[in-house]
Amino acid sequence: MQDLPSHIDIHEEGPREGFQFESRIFPLADRVALVDALSETGLRQIQVASFVNPKAVPQMADAGDLFQALRKRPGVRHTALWLNERGFRRAQATPGVDLKASLLLHTSDTFSHRNNGCGAGEMRKEQERWIGMYAEAGLPVEAAYVMTAFGCNFQGDIPLSEVQAVIRWLVDRFEGTKQPLPVIMLADTVGWAVPTEIERRVGAVRDIAPTARIGLHLHDTRGAGMANFYAALRMGVDVFEGSVAGLGGCPFAGHGQAAGNICTEDIVFMAHEMGIETGIDLERLIEAARQAERLIGRALPGRVLRSGSLAGYRT
């Protein structure tokens, strides 16, 4: 266990994961307005949309138009998700996309089939090709996501040994190369994590890759999201992915009540109250969260968007 980090990086996932999860297709102008509002909060990275099969995910069919309509702000990256080379090439050809080269690794064969159409081993081989594809494009690999790192609704418990095997594979691929090891993002894709497993699995990753930066992609499906965030902070984790107002969920989770990522404004509030810097203007972020809730048209799970921060009580 380490001291708390003095600063954490928070990457926003709501515009992509949130609107991809909704059954409705929301107007382009409304989604642009939300991303533009988030870009004014101090967030440095916002995942805006995904380049995936529009027949499978019609909510993202206008991803190219969305990127081109955004107002660019210096220092803010508007990134995208893709699941195959075709998606990457579409992103690469779209003006306004800040390309973030990431690898997608799986611990669960069944989840990998549902998410990518192939097993975990086959997807791992595909990632070797992606490393070359990114190198040809002049892009360093920034992040490696380990999906269902804490459990899977289809395969059940994911042994720690499976996570360790994925991390060893990753370390082997970058050992002896000029590229540094990417940030290792452990994803609680379907909401199985509890604080003790956060500690156990982050610790195990550190044993294998002691120099790697570790991040977490946490879902709040079973209400443990904020406790898991705190446990990760106590382990020195300093990269997190959140979703404004708690938007979204995983469409491949296998349950009907998939929750989105931990709520961005809630974790910013907690971090600031604990003396941890984020570089984010919480008041502006709360306004963006309320904007998201108005757009969706129903109550969203974020807490701070309703209660507000403590700033008004400290005059």
CSV table of C-alpha atoms in Angstrom, one decimal:
chain,number,residue,atom,x,y,z
A,1,MET,CA,0.0,0.0,0.0
A,2,GLN,CA,1.3,3.4,-0.9
A,3,ASP,CA,0.6,7.0,0.0
A,4,LEU,CA,-2.2,8.7,-1.8
A,5,PRO,CA,-1.2,10.3,-5.1
A,6,SER,CA,-0.9,14.1,-5.2
A,7,HIS,CA,-2.5,14.3,-8.6
A,8,ILE,CA,-4.6,12.0,-10.7
A,9,ASP,CA,-5.6,12.0,-14.4
A,10,ILE,CA,-9.3,11.5,-15.2
A,11,HIS,CA,-10.3,10.5,-18.7
A,12,GLU,CA,-14.0,11.2,-19.6
A,13,GLU,CA,-15.9,8.3,-21.2
A,14,GLY,CA,-19.5,9.5,-21.1
A,15,PRO,CA,-20.0,10.9,-24.6
A,16,ARG,CA,-19.0,7.6,-26.1
A,17,GLU,CA,-20.1,5.0,-23.6
A,18,GLY,CA,-23.2,6.9,-22.5
A,19,PHE,CA,-24.8,7.5,-25.9
A,20,GLN,CA,-23.7,4.2,-27.3
A,21,PHE,CA,-25.6,2.5,-24.5
A,22,GLU,CA,-28.8,4.4,-24.9
A,23,SER,CA,-31.5,2.9,-27.2
A,24,ARG,CA,-32.4,6.3,-28.6
A,25,ILE,CA,-30.3,8.2,-31.1
A,26,PHE,CA,-29.8,11.7,-29.8
A,27,PRO,CA,-29.4,14.8,-32.0
A,28,LEU,CA,-25.9,15.5,-33.1
A,29,ALA,CA,-26.1,19.2,-32.0
A,30,ASP,CA,-27.0,18.1,-28.4
A,31,ARG,CA,-24.1,15.7,-28.2
A,32,VAL,CA,-21.7,18.3,-29.6
A,33,ALA,CA,-22.9,20.8,-27.0
A,34,LEU,CA,-22.2,18.3,-24.2
A,35,VAL,CA,-18.7,17.5,-25.4
A,36,ASP,CA,-18.0,21.2,-25.8
A,37,ALA,CA,-19.1,21.9,-22.3
A,38,LEU,CA,-16.9,19.1,-21.0
A,39,SER,CA,-14.0,20.5,-22.9
A,40,GLU,CA,-14.3,23.7,-20.8
A,41,THR,CA,-14.0,21.9,-17.5
A,42,GLY,CA,-10.2,21.1,-17.4
A,43,LEU,CA,-10.6,17.5,-18.6
A,44,ARG,CA,-7.7,16.7,-20.8
A,45,GLN,CA,-9.1,13.7,-22.6
A,46,ILE,CA,-12.7,13.0,-23.7
A,47,GLN,CA,-13.6,9.9,-25.5
A,48,VAL,CA,-16.2,11.2,-27.9
A,49,ALA,CA,-17.4,8.3,-30.0
A,50,SER,CA,-16.6,4.9,-31.4
A,51,PHE,CA,-15.9,3.8,-35.0
A,52,VAL,CA,-17.7,0.5,-35.0
A,53,ASN,CA,-20.2,-1.2,-37.3
A,54,PRO,CA,-23.1,1.2,-37.7
A,55,LYS,CA,-25.5,-1.7,-38.2
A,56,ALA,CA,-24.6,-3.1,-34.8
A,57,VAL,CA,-24.3,0.3,-33.1
A,58,PRO,CA,-26.4,2.8,-35.0
A,59,GLN,CA,-26.0,5.4,-32.2
A,60,MET,CA,-22.4,5.9,-33.4
A,61,ALA,CA,-23.2,6.0,-37.1
A,62,ASP,CA,-22.5,9.7,-37.3
A,63,ALA,CA,-19.2,9.6,-35.4
A,64,GLY,CA,-17.3,11.3,-38.3
A,65,ASP,CA,-19.8,14.2,-38.4
A,66,LEU,CA,-19.6,14.5,-34.6
A,67,PHE,CA,-15.8,15.0,-34.5
A,68,GLN,CA,-15.9,17.5,-37.2
A,69,ALA,CA,-18.5,19.6,-35.5
A,70,LEU,CA,-16.7,19.9,-32.1
A,71,ARG,CA,-15.0,23.1,-31.0
A,72,LYS,CA,-11.3,22.3,-30.5
A,73,ARG,CA,-9.7,23.6,-27.3
A,74,PRO,CA,-5.9,23.6,-26.8
A,75,GLY,CA,-4.8,20.9,-24.5
A,76,VAL,CA,-8.0,18.8,-24.8
A,77,ARG,CA,-7.9,15.5,-26.7
A,78,HIS,CA,-11.0,14.2,-28.4
A,79,THR,CA,-10.4,10.5,-28.7
A,80,ALA,CA,-12.3,7.5,-30.2
A,81,LEU,CA,-12.7,3.8,-29.7
A,82,TRP,CA,-12.3,1.2,-32.4
A,83,LEU,CA,-12.4,-2.6,-32.2
A,84,ASN,CA,-10.6,-3.6,-35.4
A,85,GLU,CA,-8.4,-2.2,-38.1
A,86,ARG,CA,-11.4,-1.0,-40.2
A,87,GLY,CA,-12.5,1.2,-37.3
A,88,PHE,CA,-9.0,2.5,-36.8
A,89,ARG,CA,-8.7,3.5,-40.5
A,90,ARG,CA,-12.0,5.3,-40.3
A,91,ALA,CA,-10.8,7.2,-37.2
A,92,GLN,CA,-7.5,7.9,-38.9
A,93,ALA,CA,-9.3,9.5,-41.9
A,94,THR,CA,-11.6,11.7,-39.8
A,95,PRO,CA,-10.6,15.3,-39.1
A,96,GLY,CA,-10.7,16.2,-35.5
A,97,VAL,CA,-9.9,12.8,-34.0
A,98,ASP,CA,-7.0,12.8,-31.6
A,99,LEU,CA,-5.7,9.2,-32.2
A,100,LYS,CA,-4.9,7.3,-29.0
A,101,ALA,CA,-3.2,4.0,-29.8
A,102,SER,CA,-4.6,1.4,-27.4
A,103,LEU,CA,-4.5,-2.4,-27.2
A,104,LEU,CA,-7.5,-4.5,-26.2
A,105,LEU,CA,-6.7,-7.6,-24.2
A,106,HIS,CA,-9.2,-10.1,-22.7
A,107,THR,CA,-9.2,-12.6,-19.8
A,108,SER,CA,-12.6,-14.1,-20.9
A,109,ASP,CA,-13.0,-16.0,-24.2
A,110,THR,CA,-16.8,-15.6,-24.1
A,111,PHE,CA,-16.7,-11.8,-23.5
A,112,SER,CA,-14.1,-11.5,-26.2
A,113,HIS,CA,-16.3,-13.3,-28.7
A,114,ARG,CA,-19.3,-11.1,-27.8
A,115,ASN,CA,-17.2,-7.9,-27.9
A,116,ASN,CA,-14.9,-8.6,-30.8
A,117,GLY,CA,-16.1,-11.7,-32.6
A,118,CYS,CA,-13.1,-13.8,-31.7
A,119,GLY,CA,-11.6,-15.5,-28.7
A,120,ALA,CA,-9.1,-14.0,-26.2
A,121,GLY,CA,-6.1,-15.8,-27.7
A,122,GLU,CA,-7.0,-14.8,-31.2
A,123,MET,CA,-7.5,-11.2,-30.1
A,124,ARG,CA,-4.1,-11.2,-28.4
A,125,LYS,CA,-2.5,-12.2,-31.7
A,126,GLU,CA,-4.5,-9.5,-33.4
A,127,GLN,CA,-2.9,-7.0,-31.0
A,128,GLU,CA,0.5,-7.9,-32.2
A,129,ARG,CA,-0.6,-6.7,-35.6
A,130,TRP,CA,-2.1,-3.6,-34.1
A,131,ILE,CA,1.3,-2.8,-32.6
A,132,GLY,CA,2.8,-2.8,-36.1
A,133,MET,CA,-0.1,-0.9,-37.5
A,134,TYR,CA,0.3,1.8,-34.9
A,135,ALA,CA,4.1,1.9,-35.5
A,136,GLU,CA,3.5,2.5,-39.2
A,137,ALA,CA,1.2,5.4,-38.4
A,138,GLY,CA,3.8,6.9,-36.1
A,139,LEU,CA,1.7,6.4,-33.0
A,140,PRO,CA,3.2,5.1,-29.7
A,141,VAL,CA,1.0,2.7,-27.8
A,142,GLU,CA,-0.4,4.7,-24.9
A,143,ALA,CA,-2.7,2.2,-23.1
A,144,ALA,CA,-3.4,-1.5,-22.9
A,145,TYR,CA,-6.8,-2.5,-21.6
A,146,VAL,CA,-7.3,-5.7,-19.7
A,147,MET,CA,-11.1,-6.4,-20.1
A,148,THR,CA,-13.0,-8.3,-17.4
A,149,ALA,CA,-10.0,-8.2,-15.2
A,150,PHE,CA,-12.1,-8.8,-12.0
A,151,GLY,CA,-14.8,-11.2,-13.2
A,152,CYS,CA,-17.1,-12.0,-16.1
A,153,ASN,CA,-20.9,-12.5,-16.2
A,154,PHE,CA,-20.4,-15.3,-18.8
A,155,GLN,CA,-17.4,-17.2,-17.4
A,156,GLY,CA,-17.7,-16.3,-13.7
A,157,ASP,CA,-14.7,-15.8,-11.6
A,158,ILE,CA,-11.6,-14.7,-13.5
A,159,PRO,CA,-8.6,-16.3,-11.7
A,160,LEU,CA,-5.8,-13.9,-10.9
A,161,SER,CA,-3.5,-16.2,-12.9
A,162,GLU,CA,-5.4,-15.2,-16.1
A,163,VAL,CA,-4.8,-11.5,-15.4
A,164,GLN,CA,-1.1,-12.2,-14.7
A,165,ALA,CA,-0.8,-14.2,-17.9
A,166,VAL,CA,-2.1,-11.2,-19.9
A,167,ILE,CA,0.3,-8.8,-18.2
A,168,ARG,CA,3.3,-11.1,-18.8
A,169,TRP,CA,2.3,-11.3,-22.5
A,170,LEU,CA,2.2,-7.5,-22.6
A,171,VAL,CA,5.6,-7.1,-20.8
A,172,ASP,CA,7.2,-9.7,-23.2
A,173,ARG,CA,5.9,-7.8,-26.3
A,174,PHE,CA,7.5,-4.5,-25.2
A,175,GLU,CA,10.6,-5.8,-23.6
A,176,GLY,CA,13.7,-4.9,-25.6
A,177,THR,CA,11.8,-2.4,-27.8
A,178,LYS,CA,12.3,1.3,-27.9
A,179,GLN,CA,8.7,1.8,-26.8
A,180,PRO,CA,7.9,2.2,-23.1
A,181,LEU,CA,5.3,-0.1,-21.6
A,182,PRO,CA,1.9,1.5,-22.1
A,183,VAL,CA,-0.4,2.4,-19.2
A,184,ILE,CA,-2.0,-0.8,-18.0
A,185,MET,CA,-5.8,-0.2,-17.7
A,186,LEU,CA,-7.5,-2.9,-15.6
A,187,ALA,CA,-11.2,-2.8,-16.6
A,188,ASP,CA,-13.9,-3.9,-14.2
A,189,THR,CA,-16.1,-4.2,-17.3
A,190,VAL,CA,-19.1,-5.8,-15.8
A,191,GLY,CA,-18.9,-4.6,-12.2
A,192,TRP,CA,-17.4,-7.5,-10.2
A,193,ALA,CA,-14.6,-5.7,-8.3
A,194,VAL,CA,-14.5,-5.1,-4.6
A,195,PRO,CA,-11.8,-3.2,-2.7
A,196,THR,CA,-9.9,-6.2,-1.6
A,197,GLU,CA,-9.6,-7.5,-5.2
A,198,ILE,CA,-8.6,-4.0,-6.3
A,199,GLU,CA,-5.7,-4.2,-3.9
A,200,ARG,CA,-4.9,-7.8,-4.8
A,201,ARG,CA,-4.9,-7.4,-8.6
A,202,VAL,CA,-3.2,-4.0,-8.7
A,203,GLY,CA,-0.5,-5.5,-6.4
A,204,ALA,CA,-0.1,-8.5,-8.6
A,205,VAL,CA,0.3,-6.4,-11.7
A,206,ARG,CA,3.0,-4.3,-10.0
A,207,ASP,CA,4.9,-7.4,-9.1
A,208,ILE,CA,5.1,-8.3,-12.8
A,209,ALA,CA,5.5,-4.8,-14.2
A,210,PRO,CA,6.9,-2.6,-11.4
A,211,THR,CA,7.7,0.4,-13.7
A,212,ALA,CA,4.3,0.4,-15.4
A,213,ARG,CA,1.7,3.1,-14.7
A,214,ILE,CA,-1.6,1.5,-13.7
A,215,GLY,CA,-5.1,2.8,-14.4
A,216,LEU,CA,-8.6,1.6,-13.7
A,217,HIS,CA,-11.8,1.5,-15.8
A,218,LEU,CA,-14.4,1.0,-13.1
A,219,HIS,CA,-18.1,0.4,-13.5
A,220,ASP,CA,-20.6,1.0,-10.6
A,221,THR,CA,-22.9,-1.9,-11.5
A,222,ARG,CA,-23.2,-3.2,-7.9
A,223,GLY,CA,-22.6,0.0,-6.0
A,224,ALA,CA,-18.9,-0.6,-5.1
A,225,GLY,CA,-17.5,1.9,-7.6
A,226,MET,CA,-16.5,4.6,-5.2
A,227,ALA,CA,-15.1,2.2,-2.6
A,228,ASN,CA,-13.0,0.7,-5.4
A,229,PHE,CA,-11.8,4.1,-6.4
A,230,TYR,CA,-10.7,4.8,-2.9
A,231,ALA,CA,-8.9,1.4,-2.6
A,232,ALA,CA,-7.1,2.2,-5.9
A,233,LEU,CA,-6.0,5.6,-4.6
A,234,ARG,CA,-4.5,3.9,-1.5
A,235,MET,CA,-2.6,1.6,-3.9
A,236,GLY,CA,-1.2,4.6,-5.7
A,237,VAL,CA,-3.3,4.3,-8.9
A,238,ASP,CA,-3.4,7.7,-10.6
A,239,VAL,CA,-5.3,7.2,-13.9
A,240,PHE,CA,-9.1,6.7,-13.9
A,241,GLU,CA,-11.8,6.7,-16.5
A,242,GLY,CA,-15.1,8.2,-15.5
A,243,SER,CA,-18.5,9.0,-17.0
A,244,VAL,CA,-20.2,12.4,-16.5
A,245,ALA,CA,-23.3,12.0,-14.4
A,246,GLY,CA,-22.8,8.2,-14.5
A,247,LEU,CA,-23.9,7.9,-18.2
A,248,GLY,CA,-23.7,4.6,-19.9
A,249,GLY,CA,-23.1,0.9,-19.4
A,250,CYS,CA,-21.6,-2.1,-21.2
A,251,PRO,CA,-23.9,-3.4,-24.0
A,252,PHE,CA,-22.1,-6.8,-23.9
A,253,ALA,CA,-22.3,-7.3,-20.1
A,254,GLY,CA,-25.1,-9.9,-20.1
A,255,HIS,CA,-27.3,-8.2,-17.6
A,256,GLY,CA,-30.1,-5.7,-18.0
A,257,GLN,CA,-28.9,-3.1,-15.4
A,258,ALA,CA,-25.3,-2.5,-16.5
A,259,ALA,CA,-24.1,0.7,-14.9
A,260,GLY,CA,-21.8,3.2,-16.5
A,261,ASN,CA,-18.3,4.1,-15.4
A,262,ILE,CA,-17.9,5.6,-12.0
A,263,CYS,CA,-19.3,9.1,-12.1
A,264,THR,CA,-16.7,11.8,-13.1
A,265,GLU,CA,-17.9,14.6,-10.9
A,266,ASP,CA,-18.3,12.3,-7.9
A,267,ILE,CA,-14.7,11.1,-8.1
A,268,VAL,CA,-13.4,14.7,-8.7
A,269,PHE,CA,-15.3,15.8,-5.6
A,270,MET,CA,-13.8,13.0,-3.5
A,271,ALA,CA,-10.3,13.6,-4.9
A,272,HIS,CA,-10.4,17.3,-4.1
A,273,GLU,CA,-11.8,16.8,-0.6
A,274,MET,CA,-8.9,14.4,0.0
A,275,GLY,CA,-6.3,17.0,-1.2
A,276,ILE,CA,-5.7,15.3,-4.5
A,277,GLU,CA,-5.4,17.5,-7.6
A,278,THR,CA,-7.2,16.8,-10.8
A,279,GLY,CA,-6.9,20.0,-12.8
A,280,ILE,CA,-10.7,20.0,-13.2
A,281,ASP,CA,-13.1,22.8,-12.4
A,282,LEU,CA,-15.7,20.9,-10.4
A,283,GLU,CA,-18.4,23.6,-10.7
A,284,ARG,CA,-18.2,23.5,-14.4
A,285,LEU,CA,-18.2,19.8,-14.4
A,286,ILE,CA,-21.4,19.7,-12.3
A,287,GLU,CA,-23.1,22.0,-14.8
A,288,ALA,CA,-22.0,19.6,-17.6
A,289,ALA,CA,-23.5,16.7,-15.7
A,290,ARG,CA,-26.8,18.5,-15.3
A,291,GLN,CA,-26.7,19.3,-19.0
A,292,ALA,CA,-26.2,15.5,-19.7
A,293,GLU,CA,-29.2,14.7,-17.4
A,294,ARG,CA,-31.4,17.2,-19.2
A,295,LEU,CA,-30.4,15.8,-22.5
A,296,ILE,CA,-31.0,12.1,-21.5
A,297,GLY,CA,-34.4,13.1,-20.0
A,298,ARG,CA,-34.3,11.1,-16.8
A,299,ALA,CA,-32.5,11.0,-13.5
A,300,LEU,CA,-28.9,9.8,-13.8
A,301,PRO,CA,-27.0,8.1,-11.0
A,302,GLY,CA,-24.5,10.9,-10.2
A,303,ARG,CA,-24.7,12.2,-6.6
A,304,VAL,CA,-22.8,15.5,-6.7
A,305,LEU,CA,-24.8,16.8,-9.7
A,306,ARG,CA,-27.8,16.9,-7.3
A,307,SER,CA,-26.2,17.9,-4.0
A,308,GLY,CA,-23.6,20.3,-5.5
A,309,SER,CA,-20.1,20.7,-4.1
A,310,LEU,CA,-19.2,22.2,-0.7
A,311,ALA,CA,-18.0,25.5,-2.2
A,312,GLY,CA,-21.2,27.3,-1.2
A,313,TYR,CA,-20.8,26.3,2.4
A,314,ARG,CA,-17.3,27.6,2.7
A,315,THR,CA,-17.9,31.4,2.2
